[in-house]
PDB file of C-alpha atoms in Angstrom:
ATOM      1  CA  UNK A  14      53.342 178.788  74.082  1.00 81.00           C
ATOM      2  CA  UNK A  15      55.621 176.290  75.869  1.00 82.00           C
ATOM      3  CA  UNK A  16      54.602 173.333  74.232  1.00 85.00           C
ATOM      4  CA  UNK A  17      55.419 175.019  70.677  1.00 85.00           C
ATOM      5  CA  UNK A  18      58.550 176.387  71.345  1.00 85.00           C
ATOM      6  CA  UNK A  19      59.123 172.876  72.908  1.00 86.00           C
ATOM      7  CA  UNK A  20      58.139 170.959  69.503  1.00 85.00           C
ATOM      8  CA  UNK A  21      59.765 173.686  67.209  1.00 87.00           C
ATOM      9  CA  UNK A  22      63.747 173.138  69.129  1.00 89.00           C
ATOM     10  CA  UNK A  23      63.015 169.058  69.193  1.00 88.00           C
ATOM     11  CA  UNK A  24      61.996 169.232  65.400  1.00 91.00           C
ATOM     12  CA  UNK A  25      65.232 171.436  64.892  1.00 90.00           C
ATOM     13  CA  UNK A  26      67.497 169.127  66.734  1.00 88.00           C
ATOM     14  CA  UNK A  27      65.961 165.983  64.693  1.00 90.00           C
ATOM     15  CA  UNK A  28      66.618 167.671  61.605  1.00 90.00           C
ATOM     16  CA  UNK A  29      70.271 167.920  63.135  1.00 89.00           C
ATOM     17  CA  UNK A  30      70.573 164.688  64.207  1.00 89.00           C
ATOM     18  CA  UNK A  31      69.433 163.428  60.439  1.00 90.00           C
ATOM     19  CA  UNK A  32      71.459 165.732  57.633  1.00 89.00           C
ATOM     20  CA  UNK A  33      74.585 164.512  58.581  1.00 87.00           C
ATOM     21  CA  UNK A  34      73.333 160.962  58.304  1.00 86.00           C
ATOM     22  CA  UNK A  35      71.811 160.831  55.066  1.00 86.00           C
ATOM     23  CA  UNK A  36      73.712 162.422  53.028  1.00 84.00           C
ATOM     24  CA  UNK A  37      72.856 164.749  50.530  1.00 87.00           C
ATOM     25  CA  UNK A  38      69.240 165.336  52.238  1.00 89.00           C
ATOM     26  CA  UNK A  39      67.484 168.460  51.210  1.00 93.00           C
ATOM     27  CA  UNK A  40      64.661 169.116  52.902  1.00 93.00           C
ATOM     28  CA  UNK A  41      62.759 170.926  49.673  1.00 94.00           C
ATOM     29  CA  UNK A  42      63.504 168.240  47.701  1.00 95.00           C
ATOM     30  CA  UNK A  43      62.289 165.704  50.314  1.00 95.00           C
ATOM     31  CA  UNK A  44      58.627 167.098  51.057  1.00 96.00           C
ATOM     32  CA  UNK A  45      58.464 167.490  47.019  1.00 96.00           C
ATOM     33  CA  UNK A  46      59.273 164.131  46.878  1.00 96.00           C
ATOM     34  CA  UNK A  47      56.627 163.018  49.361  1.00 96.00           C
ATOM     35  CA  UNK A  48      54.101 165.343  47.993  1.00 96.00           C
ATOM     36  CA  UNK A  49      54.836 163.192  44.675  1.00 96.00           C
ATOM     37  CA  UNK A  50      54.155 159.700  46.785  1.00 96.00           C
ATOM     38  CA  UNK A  51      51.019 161.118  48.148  1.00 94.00           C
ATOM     39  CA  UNK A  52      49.605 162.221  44.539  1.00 94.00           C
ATOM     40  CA  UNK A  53      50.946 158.417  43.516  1.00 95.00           C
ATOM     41  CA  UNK A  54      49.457 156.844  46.369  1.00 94.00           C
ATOM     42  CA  UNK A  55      45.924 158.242  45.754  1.00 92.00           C
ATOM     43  CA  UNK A  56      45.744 157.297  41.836  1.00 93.00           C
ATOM     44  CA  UNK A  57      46.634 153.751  42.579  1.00 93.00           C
ATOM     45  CA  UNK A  58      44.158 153.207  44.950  1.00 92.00           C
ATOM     46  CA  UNK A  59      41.709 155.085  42.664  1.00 91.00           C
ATOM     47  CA  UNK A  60      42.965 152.678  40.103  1.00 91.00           C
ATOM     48  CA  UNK A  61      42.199 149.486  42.892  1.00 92.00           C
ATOM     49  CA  UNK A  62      45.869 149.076  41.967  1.00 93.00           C
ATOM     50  CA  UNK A  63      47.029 147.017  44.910  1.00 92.00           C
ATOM     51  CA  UNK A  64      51.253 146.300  43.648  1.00 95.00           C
ATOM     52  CA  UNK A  65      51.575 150.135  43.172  1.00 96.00           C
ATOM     53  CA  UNK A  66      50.584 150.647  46.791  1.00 94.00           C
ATOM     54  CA  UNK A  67      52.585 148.030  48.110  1.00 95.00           C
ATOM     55  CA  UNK A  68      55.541 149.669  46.418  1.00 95.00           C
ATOM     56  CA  UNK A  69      54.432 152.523  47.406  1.00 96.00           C
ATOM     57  CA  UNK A  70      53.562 151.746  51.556  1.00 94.00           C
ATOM     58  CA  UNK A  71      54.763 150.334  54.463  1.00 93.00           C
ATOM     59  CA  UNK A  72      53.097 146.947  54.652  1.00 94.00           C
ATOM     60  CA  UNK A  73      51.430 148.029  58.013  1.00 94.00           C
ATOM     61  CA  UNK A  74      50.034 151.269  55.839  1.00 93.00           C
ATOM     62  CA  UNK A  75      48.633 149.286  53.049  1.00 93.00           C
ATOM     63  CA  UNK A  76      46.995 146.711  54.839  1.00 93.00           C
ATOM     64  CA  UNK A  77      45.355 149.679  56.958  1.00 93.00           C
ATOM     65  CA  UNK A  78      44.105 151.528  53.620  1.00 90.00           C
ATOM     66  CA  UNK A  79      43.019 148.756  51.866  1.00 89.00           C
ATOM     67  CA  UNK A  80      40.706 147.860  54.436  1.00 90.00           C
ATOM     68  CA  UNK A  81      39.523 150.773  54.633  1.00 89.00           C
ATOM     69  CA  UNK A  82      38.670 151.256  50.735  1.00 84.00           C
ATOM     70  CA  UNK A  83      38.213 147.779  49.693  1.00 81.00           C
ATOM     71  CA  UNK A  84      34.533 148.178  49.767  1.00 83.00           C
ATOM     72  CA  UNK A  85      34.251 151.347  48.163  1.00 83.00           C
ATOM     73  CA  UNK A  86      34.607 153.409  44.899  1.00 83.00           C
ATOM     74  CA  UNK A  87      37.221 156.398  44.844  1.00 83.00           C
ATOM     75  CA  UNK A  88      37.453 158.988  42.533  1.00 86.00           C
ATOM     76  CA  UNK A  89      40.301 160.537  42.852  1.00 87.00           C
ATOM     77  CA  UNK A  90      43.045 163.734  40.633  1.00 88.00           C
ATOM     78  CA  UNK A  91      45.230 165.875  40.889  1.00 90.00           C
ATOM     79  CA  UNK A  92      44.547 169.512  40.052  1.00 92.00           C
ATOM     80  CA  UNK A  93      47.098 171.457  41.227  1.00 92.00           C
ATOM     81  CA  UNK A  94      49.429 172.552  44.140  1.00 92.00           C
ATOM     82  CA  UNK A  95      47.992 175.584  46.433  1.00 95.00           C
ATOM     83  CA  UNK A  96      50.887 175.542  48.309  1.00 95.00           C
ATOM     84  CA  UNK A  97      54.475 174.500  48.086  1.00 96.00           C
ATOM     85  CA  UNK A  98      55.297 170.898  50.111  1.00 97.00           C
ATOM     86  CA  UNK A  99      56.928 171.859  53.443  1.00 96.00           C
ATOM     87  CA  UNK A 100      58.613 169.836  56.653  1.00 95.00           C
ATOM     88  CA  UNK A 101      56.411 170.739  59.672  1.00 94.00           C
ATOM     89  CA  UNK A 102      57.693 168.384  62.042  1.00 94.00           C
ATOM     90  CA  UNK A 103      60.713 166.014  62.654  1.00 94.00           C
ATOM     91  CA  UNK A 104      61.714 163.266  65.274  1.00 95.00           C
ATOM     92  CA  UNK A 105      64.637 160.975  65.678  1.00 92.00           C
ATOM     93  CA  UNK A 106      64.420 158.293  68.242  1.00 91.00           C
ATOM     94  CA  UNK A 107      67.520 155.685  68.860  1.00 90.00           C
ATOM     95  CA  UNK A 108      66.321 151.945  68.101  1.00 92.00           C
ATOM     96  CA  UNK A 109      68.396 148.859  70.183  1.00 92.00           C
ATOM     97  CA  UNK A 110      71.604 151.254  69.804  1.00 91.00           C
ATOM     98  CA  UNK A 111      72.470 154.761  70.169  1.00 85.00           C
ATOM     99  CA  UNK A 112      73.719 154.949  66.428  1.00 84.00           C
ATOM    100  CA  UNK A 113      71.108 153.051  65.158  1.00 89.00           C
ATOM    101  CA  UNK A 114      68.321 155.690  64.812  1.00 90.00           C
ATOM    102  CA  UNK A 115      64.545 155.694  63.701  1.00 92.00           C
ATOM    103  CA  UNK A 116      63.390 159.175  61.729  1.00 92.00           C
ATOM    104  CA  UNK A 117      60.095 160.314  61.224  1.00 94.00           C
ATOM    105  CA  UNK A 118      59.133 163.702  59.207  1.00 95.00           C
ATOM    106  CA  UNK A 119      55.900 164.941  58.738  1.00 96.00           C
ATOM    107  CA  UNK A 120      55.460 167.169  55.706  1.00 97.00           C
ATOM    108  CA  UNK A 121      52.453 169.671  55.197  1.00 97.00           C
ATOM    109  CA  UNK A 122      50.713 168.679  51.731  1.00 96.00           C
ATOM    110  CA  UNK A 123      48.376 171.663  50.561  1.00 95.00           C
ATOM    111  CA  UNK A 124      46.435 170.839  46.660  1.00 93.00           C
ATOM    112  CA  UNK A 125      43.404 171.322  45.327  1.00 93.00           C
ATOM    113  CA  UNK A 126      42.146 167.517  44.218  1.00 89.00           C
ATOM    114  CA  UNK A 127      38.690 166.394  42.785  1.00 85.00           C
ATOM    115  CA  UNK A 128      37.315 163.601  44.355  1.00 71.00           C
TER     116      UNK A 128
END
């Protein structure tokens, strides 16, 4: 019970720490937007296509996924959204400088997919 209530005020106070620095950020738009990615993401590497994912990825991501699926046939689409795209979980973390800061947001992704 702890633990979650712990997560739940950090997430809040990352959240804090990152609207006034990227301005506008919505966080609605921003999970719809990585829902997109995701749905993006999987049809390229369906499609083997490898510049789509590197637009797409961090290098460290692609190089992690493409191992994993360079061997191997996907099949992969999009049917449809079960449940709307939300933030879940949120950290900021300062990097060499106190205003210099490092975000990462987790959004929950729930679709039905055939693959």
């Amino acid at each position: 019970m702890w633990e979650t209530f712990k997560k739940k005020i950090l997430s809040t106070y990352s959240m804090g720490k990152i609207k006034p620095r990227v301005k506008p950020f919505k966080a609605v738009e921003f999970a719809r937007t990585a829902q997109e990615i995701f749905g993006e993401v999987n049809e390229a590497l369906a499609k083997r296509n490898k510049q789509k994912l590197q637009e797409l990825m961090t290098e460290n991501a692609y190089q992690s996924v493409w191992r994993e699926f360079t061997d191997k046939h996907l099949v992969w689409r999009f049917v449809r959204e079960v449940e709307r795209p939300r933030i879940v979980h949120a950290r900021v973390l300062p990097v060499m400088t106190k205003e210099n800061l490092f975000a990462q947001i987790t959004v929950r992704i729930k679709t039905r997919q055939v693959g």
